[in-house]
Amino acid sequence: MVSPAIALAFIPLLLTVLIRCRFYFVLFYRAVLVRIWRDCVTGLSREERAYQYVLTHATPGDPDSILEAFDVWCSKVEFISTIGPKKGKVLDRMLMEQSPLTVLELGSHCGYTTVRIARSLPLGARLYSVEMDQRNAAIAEKIIRLAGFDDDTVELIVNPSDEVIPRLRSEYGLERLDFVFMDHWKKCYLPDLQMLEGTGLLGKGSMIVADNVLFPGAPKFLRYIRKCGLYEWKVHRATLEYSRGIRDGMAELVFQGIK
Amino acid sequence: MTRDSLITSENDVDIGLEFEGLEDEVDTFQEEHERERHRGKRRDGERAKKKKRGNGERRKRASNAGQEEEKLQARREKKGRRKRSSSDQQAEGREGDEAEQPTTKSSKAAKTRKNVKNEKTRKVEKEEKEDEADDEERNAKRKKKHGSNNKEENVEDGNKHTVKEKAGEVKKKKHKKVVETSSEKETSEEEDSEEEDSEEKEVRPETLTPEELETLKEAVDERKKLIQGLRGKPWAMKKKLVTLRESQEFVEKYEGALGKGKGRKLYAYKVMMTKKWMKFKRDFENFKTACIPWEMKIKEIESHFGSSVASYFIFLRWMYGINMILFCLTFGLVMVPEALMGRPYGTIPRKTVPRAEAPSAMDFAVLWDFGGYAQYSVLFYGYYNNQRAIGWLKFRMPLSYFLVGVGTVAYSYMVVIRTMARNANESGVGDDNSFNFSWKMFTSWDYLIGNPETADNKFASITTIFKEAILEEQESRKDDNIHLTRFLRVLANFLVLCCLAGSGYLIYFVVRRSQKFALDGLENHTWWERNEVNMVMSLLGMFCPMLFDVISALENYHPRVALQWQLGRIFALFLGNLYTFIIALMDEINLKREEEKIVKFNITTWEASLYNISASENSTAPPVTIQPADVPRGPCWETMVGQEFVRLMISDTMTTYITLLIGDFLRAVLVRFLNYCWCWDLEAGFPSYSEFDVSGNVLGLIFNQGMIWMGAFYAPCLPALNLLRLHVSMYLQCWAVMCCNVPQERVFKASGSNNFYMAMLLVILFLSTLPAIYTIVTIPPSFDCGPFSGKKHMFDVIQETLESDFPAWISKVFSSASNPGLVLPFILLMVLAIYYLQSTSKSYKEANVDLKKKLQTQNEENKKKNKLAALKAQMDLEEARKATSPSAEHQKNNNASPDQEDEEEDRGRGQRMYHSQNGRSPPPPRHDGYLPATRAPVPRNYHHGNQGSAGYLPGFPRESEARMHRVSSLQRH
């Protein structure tokens, strides 16, 4: 039997681990425990709750107020993985610099990022947003319409990304993508990127932005872009949305083509 | 050190080139001709450059050289042209070779006589020239005159004297000859000589007139000087390289050409030997490096992880060296004599395993705890006999034991203090924080890094350092919520104190419990309970620093300060643990002594009963022989202390290695291979690979050493075990670092912390010798074990030796010397001396600071003066220009330029204000477009060039020196 004194000697380790990983524990609590509890209590899905909050707290037709309501809900009430205000600003800046005409968003979830992108697009630009989940897509549709973006600006495609991408050229008549934003399943980053390369929609100067490359993390994706040499890339280091202590990054890739 | 090697290599190349040049000269004429043409072109270019340089004396000389080169060039070309025409007459020329030589000589003599001015020197030189070996000699002389430090000079210097003597002998004869032959005509000899020259390179110097030779030599020397001073020139790298190559070619060509005949061969031979000697020296250096243990390993680590990690390994190696000596002392003077010459095992009770323990004495578990046969062996204090002299050598075992114990401690003190003093000397020069940004700017880079990843990290860390420094500067001006920060810091310290107290109490508790177990008998308890003390100590030592690290995040200190706090806290923790351990041990010693008393009493009764039995049996037969294993014996607290320390060290070592294997290796393996199938990036994200924890490792090493110092007196095997441990950990840690650690994110230079470690080592040394000395002095040794058994104090052995082994007067001297009347004044004197030395050193330091200031102000003044001079020169020039060319455009230009100049000066001043503490001027701004219009910036350049070459600025040289020293101080261990 292990003596109690030896067990006591492990207390500092326990404390250290607790303090070190406090952000992860908080995240776990907010993103998992609270969600399960609320799901049981309200009988609604998380996205629906968020939509209710936004509907009651934001001004319809004003994207800024909708985004703000979202931020408040995500930081104060519950946790939803969107891009968040800080990384969102980086994204806004990139969009301003690039001013793309054709934008593809993979994984719109409940529309936060879609609104964010759509709001900083130039006139006449078109955003294709791909969402796999039916219910989420419904919410996203509502939110987008609430923010005042019509079908000409934002087109929501409800399908898995790996089915949509090969058909982009044929069905949606796209010639070139200026800007791609990835925020869906982290494991799909790499296959989708390769698929995009395969379709030839990426031209020289097309920008691809991938969120959450460090914290849930897409190591294969990073390894690939490091090696393949097709891109000029950098990782914007930041923290995870609505959380201070967890490091995360957003990868910015500029397609250079084969030299 | 690096610079040294660089210099040698350069010289090496130099000489190599020269040598090649010599060989080249035997080449065909065509080639020679072509080369000459090339050189001519290049020389023209260079001359232009030299004009640009505009550098006082140097410039004059250069132009001199240039002129003379021109002359030479002209001659060469003539020669070249003539060569073809003369190629038909080659045969004739060769025939006439011998005949013509005297004539050339005579012609030259005639010329010299015309030169009335410096006739004497010329004569001497000419006569020398006729000597065969004179050429090198003069070179050497010349070089010496010019103060050039070329390496060959050293070689040639030796020959110089002998040759000179010879020259002196021949002098008179030659002189006469000259006078005789001087009357001949001097019409066609020049052409002839030139023909000769083109055909036979070796005789070429003959063709030159002495003046030309002079100038040629001067030019060569000039070039040599140029090559040497090139490093300090404020030129672009490209220009430097070109100039260097040209100058080297020039030198190699003409220097060799100045010799002739046999002298040339000798010269070539010498050069070859110099080259070989150089190569040998370099090889020898390499060999020496290869002889330093683990040098290559450490260098490799240094290139990957920066100097801070390498400094740990250098420290480890230094420790290894010290332990080697300690080991030699204890092993050679205590263990081996006892094992060889002492009584063998089993002869007396203290050298025998007691009957009760005998069955389990060879069990691994017992041996692993250093009981059983290990306890009753030379490894521990108790085994040694109190016999005064052992063996045929009459080796004084107890005395040796005592002296070795004292000697190891004394030696350690000496080494540590000496190293500290040396380090303090070196680091004491560049200390001040006043040049914060300049220091960071110019000294941040670690030039030993050879790994791209580390270089990236270093780059990032420098960037962050700058960011932090700027933030710090900003923060020093504003204070935001100082109360909160203070509160947090107090809170952090409180938490740390709680943690320390808790760990101390836990250890105390555990030790007391283990005593209880020991009283009950260890066999009744599990392995966990038996090893509780060591386990708890190791675990606390491992985990508490982590907690401190987390707590220190509260404090929001600068990383460097935070590191020091962290070190201090870990130090306190280790020290607290160690001392708790010692206090508990003291308790145990007291217990053992009580037990000893009882045993002693029992033994007397036992002996009495034995005696009684034997008496009652009334047998005249041999006195009862009792097996030594059966004799009852005391608990022998010394051996117990020794055992405790050995166990502690072993468990400490085990913990270190296991942490290494689990924390580093296993983690690295998991991170590496789980990363293929994990939902987040393990390598870049949370667990990542571990970094090498320099401070923790150094502290571990230091405390380990403290344990050795404490326990070595009671367990002579401890240094040997430690040596083994250090040896293994050298390889293991080298491997672990290279295989599973990543370079630190905060790569910092180790230089500053080096003496900090040494200071900690000294403190630990003091604190660890304290209890050892206390036990030695106050507690009487056990009555039946160890070399001092039967004495009242352990140090009585000295007195005993003095009384019995030395003549009477020595003991008298000693006893009178130990009289307080003598000792007190001596101590007083010592204190006074220390005080005096300290005050003088303080005053020296102040003087140093004053001198530094003085140098700075002087430098400022010089700069001002130079600037003024430059301005004045510029004004003069402009005025002259105005006078000569009064065109409107020029005037405009001129009017504009002073304004510009003023502006420039203002800017310069501003910059200087900014860098004012730095003590070096900002490089004067260059106006390349502005240069051709007016020649104003020339003096400015001159000023700058002067600065570069003279190096009187206090800032930069000092800095570089400090760096060099620091690096060397690392290697000193």
Short mmCIF file of N, CA and C in Angstrom, two decimals, chain B residues 446-542:
data_model
loop_
_atom_site.label_atom_id
_atom_site.label_comp_id
_atom_site.label_asym_id
_atom_site.label_seq_id
_atom_site.Cartn_x
_atom_site.Cartn_y
_atom_site.Cartn_z
N ASP B 446 23.64 35.13 -30.50
CA ASP B 446 24.52 34.08 -30.00
C ASP B 446 25.19 33.46 -31.22
N TYR B 447 26.45 33.76 -31.40
CA TYR B 447 27.10 33.37 -32.65
C TYR B 447 27.43 31.89 -32.72
N LEU B 448 27.17 31.19 -31.64
CA LEU B 448 27.53 29.77 -31.66
C LEU B 448 26.37 28.91 -32.14
N ILE B 449 25.25 29.54 -32.39
CA ILE B 449 24.09 28.78 -32.83
C ILE B 449 24.31 28.30 -34.26
N GLY B 450 24.06 27.01 -34.46
CA GLY B 450 24.27 26.48 -35.80
C GLY B 450 23.06 25.75 -36.33
N ASN B 451 21.94 25.94 -35.68
CA ASN B 451 20.75 25.19 -36.05
C ASN B 451 19.66 26.16 -36.45
N PRO B 452 19.05 25.95 -37.61
CA PRO B 452 18.08 26.94 -38.07
C PRO B 452 16.93 27.17 -37.10
N GLU B 453 16.48 26.08 -36.48
CA GLU B 453 15.34 26.23 -35.57
C GLU B 453 15.70 27.10 -34.37
N THR B 454 16.88 26.80 -33.82
CA THR B 454 17.35 27.61 -32.70
C THR B 454 17.55 29.04 -33.12
N ALA B 455 18.06 29.20 -34.33
CA ALA B 455 18.27 30.57 -34.81
C ALA B 455 16.94 31.30 -34.90
N ASP B 456 15.92 30.59 -35.38
CA ASP B 456 14.59 31.19 -35.44
C ASP B 456 14.14 31.60 -34.05
N ASN B 457 14.32 30.67 -33.11
CA ASN B 457 13.91 30.97 -31.74
C ASN B 457 14.66 32.17 -31.20
N LYS B 458 15.95 32.18 -31.50
CA LYS B 458 16.77 33.28 -31.00
C LYS B 458 16.27 34.59 -31.61
N PHE B 459 15.98 34.52 -32.89
CA PHE B 459 15.47 35.71 -33.57
C PHE B 459 14.20 36.20 -32.88
N ALA B 460 13.29 35.23 -32.66
CA ALA B 460 12.03 35.60 -32.01
C ALA B 460 12.28 36.16 -30.63
N SER B 461 13.22 35.53 -29.93
CA SER B 461 13.44 35.98 -28.55
C SER B 461 14.05 37.37 -28.53
N ILE B 462 14.89 37.66 -29.52
CA ILE B 462 15.45 39.01 -29.56
C ILE B 462 14.35 40.02 -29.82
N THR B 463 13.46 39.63 -30.72
CA THR B 463 12.33 40.54 -30.99
C THR B 463 11.54 40.78 -29.72
N THR B 464 11.25 39.69 -29.02
CA THR B 464 10.46 39.87 -27.79
C THR B 464 11.26 40.66 -26.76
N ILE B 465 12.55 40.45 -26.76
CA ILE B 465 13.36 41.22 -25.80
C ILE B 465 13.21 42.70 -26.07
N PHE B 466 13.25 43.03 -27.35
CA PHE B 466 13.10 44.45 -27.68
C PHE B 466 11.72 44.95 -27.29
N LYS B 467 10.73 44.14 -27.61
CA LYS B 467 9.37 44.55 -27.25
C LYS B 467 9.29 44.77 -25.74
N GLU B 468 9.84 43.79 -25.01
CA GLU B 468 9.77 43.88 -23.56
C GLU B 468 10.51 45.09 -23.04
N ALA B 469 11.67 45.34 -23.65
CA ALA B 469 12.47 46.46 -23.18
C ALA B 469 11.72 47.76 -23.40
N ILE B 470 11.08 47.85 -24.57
CA ILE B 470 10.33 49.07 -24.85
C ILE B 470 9.17 49.21 -23.87
N LEU B 471 8.50 48.08 -23.65
CA LEU B 471 7.39 48.10 -22.69
C LEU B 471 7.88 48.51 -21.31
N GLU B 472 9.03 47.96 -20.96
CA GLU B 472 9.59 48.25 -19.64
C GLU B 472 9.86 49.74 -19.50
N GLU B 473 10.45 50.28 -20.59
CA GLU B 473 10.73 51.71 -20.55
C GLU B 473 9.45 52.50 -20.37
N GLN B 474 8.42 52.05 -21.09
CA GLN B 474 7.15 52.75 -20.97
C GLN B 474 6.58 52.59 -19.56
N GLU B 475 6.72 51.37 -19.06
CA GLU B 475 6.13 51.11 -17.76
C GLU B 475 6.84 51.85 -16.64
N SER B 476 8.13 52.07 -16.86
CA SER B 476 8.85 52.76 -15.80
C SER B 476 8.35 54.19 -15.65
N ARG B 477 7.73 54.69 -16.71
CA ARG B 477 7.21 56.07 -16.61
C ARG B 477 5.84 56.09 -15.96
N LYS B 478 5.01 55.20 -16.42
CA LYS B 478 3.66 55.20 -15.83
C LYS B 478 3.54 54.02 -14.86
N ASP B 479 2.76 54.22 -13.83
CA ASP B 479 2.55 53.10 -12.92
C ASP B 479 1.06 52.83 -12.85
N ASP B 480 0.68 51.70 -13.40
CA ASP B 480 -0.75 51.41 -13.40
C ASP B 480 -1.06 50.44 -12.28
N ASN B 481 -1.83 50.91 -11.39
CA ASN B 481 -2.30 50.09 -10.29
C ASN B 481 -1.18 49.34 -9.58
N ILE B 482 -0.28 50.11 -9.04
CA ILE B 482 0.87 49.50 -8.36
C ILE B 482 0.41 48.70 -7.15
N HIS B 483 -0.72 49.09 -6.60
CA HIS B 483 -1.18 48.39 -5.40
C HIS B 483 -1.58 46.96 -5.71
N LEU B 484 -2.26 46.82 -6.85
CA LEU B 484 -2.67 45.47 -7.24
C LEU B 484 -1.44 44.59 -7.45
N THR B 485 -0.45 45.14 -8.17
CA THR B 485 0.76 44.37 -8.42
C THR B 485 1.43 43.98 -7.11
N ARG B 486 1.52 44.97 -6.23
CA ARG B 486 2.16 44.68 -4.94
C ARG B 486 1.40 43.59 -4.20
N PHE B 487 0.10 43.74 -4.20
CA PHE B 487 -0.71 42.77 -3.49
C PHE B 487 -0.49 41.38 -4.07
N LEU B 488 -0.46 41.32 -5.41
CA LEU B 488 -0.28 40.01 -6.05
C LEU B 488 1.07 39.43 -5.70
N ARG B 489 2.07 40.31 -5.65
CA ARG B 489 3.41 39.80 -5.35
C ARG B 489 3.48 39.28 -3.92
N VAL B 490 2.89 40.03 -3.02
CA VAL B 490 2.87 39.57 -1.63
C VAL B 490 2.13 38.25 -1.54
N LEU B 491 1.02 38.19 -2.25
CA LEU B 491 0.21 36.97 -2.22
C LEU B 491 1.03 35.80 -2.74
N ALA B 492 1.74 36.04 -3.83
CA ALA B 492 2.54 34.96 -4.43
C ALA B 492 3.58 34.47 -3.43
N ASN B 493 4.24 35.44 -2.80
CA ASN B 493 5.26 35.03 -1.85
C ASN B 493 4.67 34.29 -0.67
N PHE B 494 3.50 34.73 -0.28
CA PHE B 494 2.82 34.04 0.82
C PHE B 494 2.52 32.60 0.43
N LEU B 495 1.99 32.44 -0.77
CA LEU B 495 1.67 31.09 -1.24
C LEU B 495 2.93 30.23 -1.28
N VAL B 496 4.00 30.83 -1.78
CA VAL B 496 5.23 30.06 -1.86
C VAL B 496 5.71 29.66 -0.48
N LEU B 497 5.60 30.60 0.45
CA LEU B 497 6.02 30.29 1.81
C LEU B 497 5.19 29.15 2.39
N CYS B 498 3.89 29.22 2.12
CA CYS B 498 3.02 28.14 2.59
C CYS B 498 3.49 26.81 2.03
N CYS B 499 3.77 26.85 0.75
CA CYS B 499 4.20 25.63 0.07
C CYS B 499 5.49 25.10 0.70
N LEU B 500 6.42 26.03 0.95
CA LEU B 500 7.70 25.63 1.55
C LEU B 500 7.47 25.02 2.92
N ALA B 501 6.64 25.71 3.70
CA ALA B 501 6.39 25.22 5.05
C ALA B 501 5.75 23.84 4.98
N GLY B 502 4.79 23.71 4.07
CA GLY B 502 4.12 22.42 3.93
C GLY B 502 5.09 21.33 3.57
N SER B 503 5.94 21.61 2.62
CA SER B 503 6.88 20.56 2.20
C SER B 503 7.84 20.24 3.33
N GLY B 504 8.27 21.28 4.05
CA GLY B 504 9.17 21.04 5.17
C GLY B 504 8.51 20.16 6.22
N TYR B 505 7.26 20.48 6.50
CA TYR B 505 6.58 19.69 7.52
C TYR B 505 6.40 18.25 7.07
N LEU B 506 6.05 18.11 5.80
CA LEU B 506 5.84 16.76 5.29
C LEU B 506 7.11 15.93 5.44
N ILE B 507 8.23 16.54 5.12
CA ILE B 507 9.48 15.80 5.22
C ILE B 507 9.79 15.46 6.68
N TYR B 508 9.57 16.44 7.53
CA TYR B 508 9.83 16.19 8.95
C TYR B 508 8.97 15.03 9.45
N PHE B 509 7.71 15.11 9.07
CA PHE B 509 6.76 14.07 9.46
C PHE B 509 7.22 12.70 8.97
N VAL B 510 7.64 12.68 7.74
CA VAL B 510 8.04 11.41 7.15
C VAL B 510 9.28 10.86 7.83
N VAL B 511 10.20 11.75 8.13
CA VAL B 511 11.44 11.28 8.76
C VAL B 511 11.14 10.72 10.15
N ARG B 512 10.29 11.43 10.88
CA ARG B 512 9.95 10.92 12.21
C ARG B 512 9.28 9.54 12.10
N ARG B 513 8.42 9.44 11.11
CA ARG B 513 7.72 8.17 10.93
C ARG B 513 8.71 7.05 10.60
N SER B 514 9.68 7.42 9.78
CA SER B 514 10.65 6.39 9.39
C SER B 514 11.46 5.95 10.59
N GLN B 515 11.68 6.91 11.53
CA GLN B 515 12.38 6.51 12.74
C GLN B 515 11.57 5.48 13.53
N LYS B 516 10.27 5.75 13.54
CA LYS B 516 9.39 4.81 14.24
C LYS B 516 9.47 3.43 13.58
N PHE B 517 9.45 3.47 12.24
CA PHE B 517 9.57 2.20 11.51
C PHE B 517 10.87 1.51 11.86
N ALA B 518 11.92 2.33 11.94
CA ALA B 518 13.23 1.76 12.20
C ALA B 518 13.25 1.10 13.57
N LEU B 519 12.56 1.73 14.52
CA LEU B 519 12.51 1.15 15.85
C LEU B 519 11.73 -0.16 15.84
N ASP B 520 10.67 -0.16 15.02
CA ASP B 520 9.87 -1.39 14.93
C ASP B 520 10.63 -2.51 14.23
N GLY B 521 11.56 -2.10 13.42
CA GLY B 521 12.24 -3.08 12.59
C GLY B 521 11.72 -2.96 11.17
N LEU B 522 12.65 -2.76 10.25
CA LEU B 522 12.26 -2.43 8.89
C LEU B 522 11.55 -3.56 8.17
N GLU B 523 11.77 -4.78 8.66
CA GLU B 523 11.26 -5.93 7.90
C GLU B 523 9.74 -5.99 7.91
N ASN B 524 9.15 -5.33 8.94
CA ASN B 524 7.70 -5.42 9.06
C ASN B 524 6.98 -4.48 8.09
N HIS B 525 7.74 -3.66 7.38
CA HIS B 525 7.08 -2.65 6.57
C HIS B 525 7.34 -2.86 5.09
N THR B 526 6.47 -2.24 4.33
CA THR B 526 6.58 -2.42 2.88
C THR B 526 7.73 -1.58 2.32
N TRP B 527 8.00 -1.84 1.07
CA TRP B 527 9.07 -1.09 0.40
C TRP B 527 8.74 0.39 0.37
N TRP B 528 7.46 0.68 0.14
CA TRP B 528 7.04 2.09 0.07
C TRP B 528 7.35 2.80 1.36
N GLU B 529 7.04 2.12 2.46
CA GLU B 529 7.23 2.78 3.75
C GLU B 529 8.71 2.92 4.07
N ARG B 530 9.46 1.96 3.64
CA ARG B 530 10.89 2.02 3.94
C ARG B 530 11.55 3.16 3.16
N ASN B 531 11.09 3.38 1.95
CA ASN B 531 11.74 4.41 1.13
C ASN B 531 10.97 5.72 1.11
N GLU B 532 10.12 5.86 2.11
CA GLU B 532 9.25 7.02 2.11
C GLU B 532 10.01 8.34 2.07
N VAL B 533 11.04 8.44 2.92
CA VAL B 533 11.75 9.71 3.06
C VAL B 533 12.30 10.16 1.71
N ASN B 534 13.03 9.25 1.09
CA ASN B 534 13.67 9.62 -0.17
C ASN B 534 12.63 9.93 -1.23
N MET B 535 11.60 9.08 -1.26
CA MET B 535 10.57 9.29 -2.27
C MET B 535 9.93 10.66 -2.10
N VAL B 536 9.56 10.95 -0.86
CA VAL B 536 8.86 12.21 -0.62
C VAL B 536 9.76 13.38 -0.95
N MET B 537 11.02 13.27 -0.55
CA MET B 537 11.94 14.38 -0.84
C MET B 537 12.10 14.59 -2.34
N SER B 538 12.27 13.49 -3.05
CA SER B 538 12.45 13.62 -4.50
C SER B 538 11.21 14.18 -5.16
N LEU B 539 10.05 13.66 -4.72
CA LEU B 539 8.81 14.10 -5.35
C LEU B 539 8.57 15.58 -5.09
N LEU B 540 8.80 15.99 -3.85
CA LEU B 540 8.61 17.40 -3.55
C LEU B 540 9.59 18.25 -4.35
N GLY B 541 10.82 17.77 -4.40
CA GLY B 541 11.81 18.52 -5.17
C GLY B 541 11.44 18.62 -6.63
N MET B 542 10.66 17.66 -7.10
CA MET B 542 10.29 17.66 -8.52
C MET B 542 9.06 18.53 -8.76
#
